[in-house]
Amino acid sequence: MALRGIQVLELGGLAPAPFCGMVLADFGAKVLRIDKLSGDLFGTDDILAHGKLSVALNFKTKEGIEVFKKLSLQSDVVIDPFRPGVMEKLTIGPDDLMKTNDRLIYARLTGYGQHGPMAKSAGHDINYTAMSGALSFLGGRSDVPTPPVNLLADFAGGGLTAALGILMALYEREKSGMGQVVDCSMTRGAAYVSSWLSRGFNTFLFCNKRGSNLLDGGAFYYDNYRTKDGKWIAVGALEPKFYSNLLEGLGIPEEELPQTTEFEIGRAKLEDAFMKHDQHYWEKVFSHLDACVTPVLTPIEAANHKHNAYQKSYHTFQDGILAPSPEPRMSRTPSARNPAWKAPRIGEHTLEILKSVGYQDAELEEMVGTQVIGVCDTTSKL
């Protein structure tokens, strides 16, 4: 486990920060999810919490803030999912915590970054993707820009980029002995992961209206096609050799449909061809041809596909949640992910963790009574 020995304080937030914490936990970090005391102490709606430990604190009390500060002294990373200024107002911003732990890596994950005219503005993935410039590429032939659900800003440009920043800071700390602030903007992150698209803008890749270019659903040999059973097939036959194999599988002579055919004419022919049979038929046909043709699968179908099953690309946790397996795979230090993991109940590990940093039973009992800390099982013996 590559991150064994690293302790992370993840402040409970929406999807991007929990995803960042999930990545770190999957590869061996001890992730303490810091939950609000006002949460449901008998469960959590965070579907990315498997393998984490939950500590419930009341940040509205001075004592709750002091508990967090004490935890930070023995931690390597803090993940802050709030808008700029929130943590400073609570006196647990980077300047506050790094005075007493100069090795701390303080990751700040926001929509628009820490500074600038929109830094404190509200937003969601669609807004950050829009502001990044990436949304203008998306939507295919529709006139409406269409976000890829919340994958681009929340996860690719947000949570995963934040995890990368944390890992770089941990590596640099080995040389300098010092922590640092990792400022991750989901808007900047979405732009960064779209670098190839942005740099290719107004080149042969994207020189026409959205939905009429090579990779955005314009080219008929790079598109999705409905099959007889109402399912879909993805076609990515860009190169001539793959295009030839595509036509072979469809039973269309190449002289009848050269790759230079006008996009809409070619699309109509492929639509007619794929509608003649169901998805399974086409998958079987193209399993013997190197044509870059694959079925469009749901997560459940993907998990059960023979290739993904062989690769163990998915697994099911004990609580029934289907989850993709951690990636990448490490030869010497494999993932710590265990299908037996469960999502913690809010406050499930409060007593255990606070005892480990020196709190005594009498102190804990008092803090439970004054609602400074929360435990999921009030019958637990201190």
CSV table of C-alpha atoms in Angstrom, one decimal, residues 12 27 32 76 138 148 155 167 177 197 227-228 244 258 275 277 281 284 292 308 318 321 330-331 363 368-369:
chain,number,residue,atom,x,y,z
A,12,GLY,CA,-17.1,16.3,4.9
A,27,PHE,CA,-4.0,3.3,-1.8
A,32,LEU,CA,-10.5,10.5,8.9
A,76,ASP,CA,-0.1,14.8,7.0
A,138,LEU,CA,-19.5,19.0,-25.6
A,148,PRO,CA,-20.8,14.7,-19.2
A,155,PHE,CA,-13.9,14.5,-10.5
A,167,LEU,CA,0.9,13.3,-3.8
A,177,GLY,CA,10.7,18.6,5.2
A,197,LEU,CA,-8.9,20.1,-26.9
A,227,THR,CA,-29.1,-1.4,-32.5
A,228,LYS,CA,-32.2,-3.4,-33.2
A,244,SER,CA,-11.9,-1.1,-43.6
A,258,PRO,CA,-15.2,5.4,-48.8
A,275,MET,CA,-30.4,-1.4,-36.9
A,277,HIS,CA,-29.2,-6.7,-35.6
A,281,TYR,CA,-24.8,-9.7,-32.5
A,284,LYS,CA,-19.8,-10.9,-31.5
A,292,CYS,CA,-12.5,-0.1,-32.6
A,308,ASN,CA,-14.0,-6.6,-17.2
A,318,GLN,CA,-20.8,-5.9,1.6
A,321,ILE,CA,-22.8,-0.9,-3.6
A,330,MET,CA,0.8,-1.2,-8.5
A,331,SER,CA,3.1,-4.2,-8.8
A,363,GLU,CA,-12.9,14.4,28.9
A,368,VAL,CA,-20.3,14.0,24.3
A,369,GLY,CA,-22.6,15.5,27.0
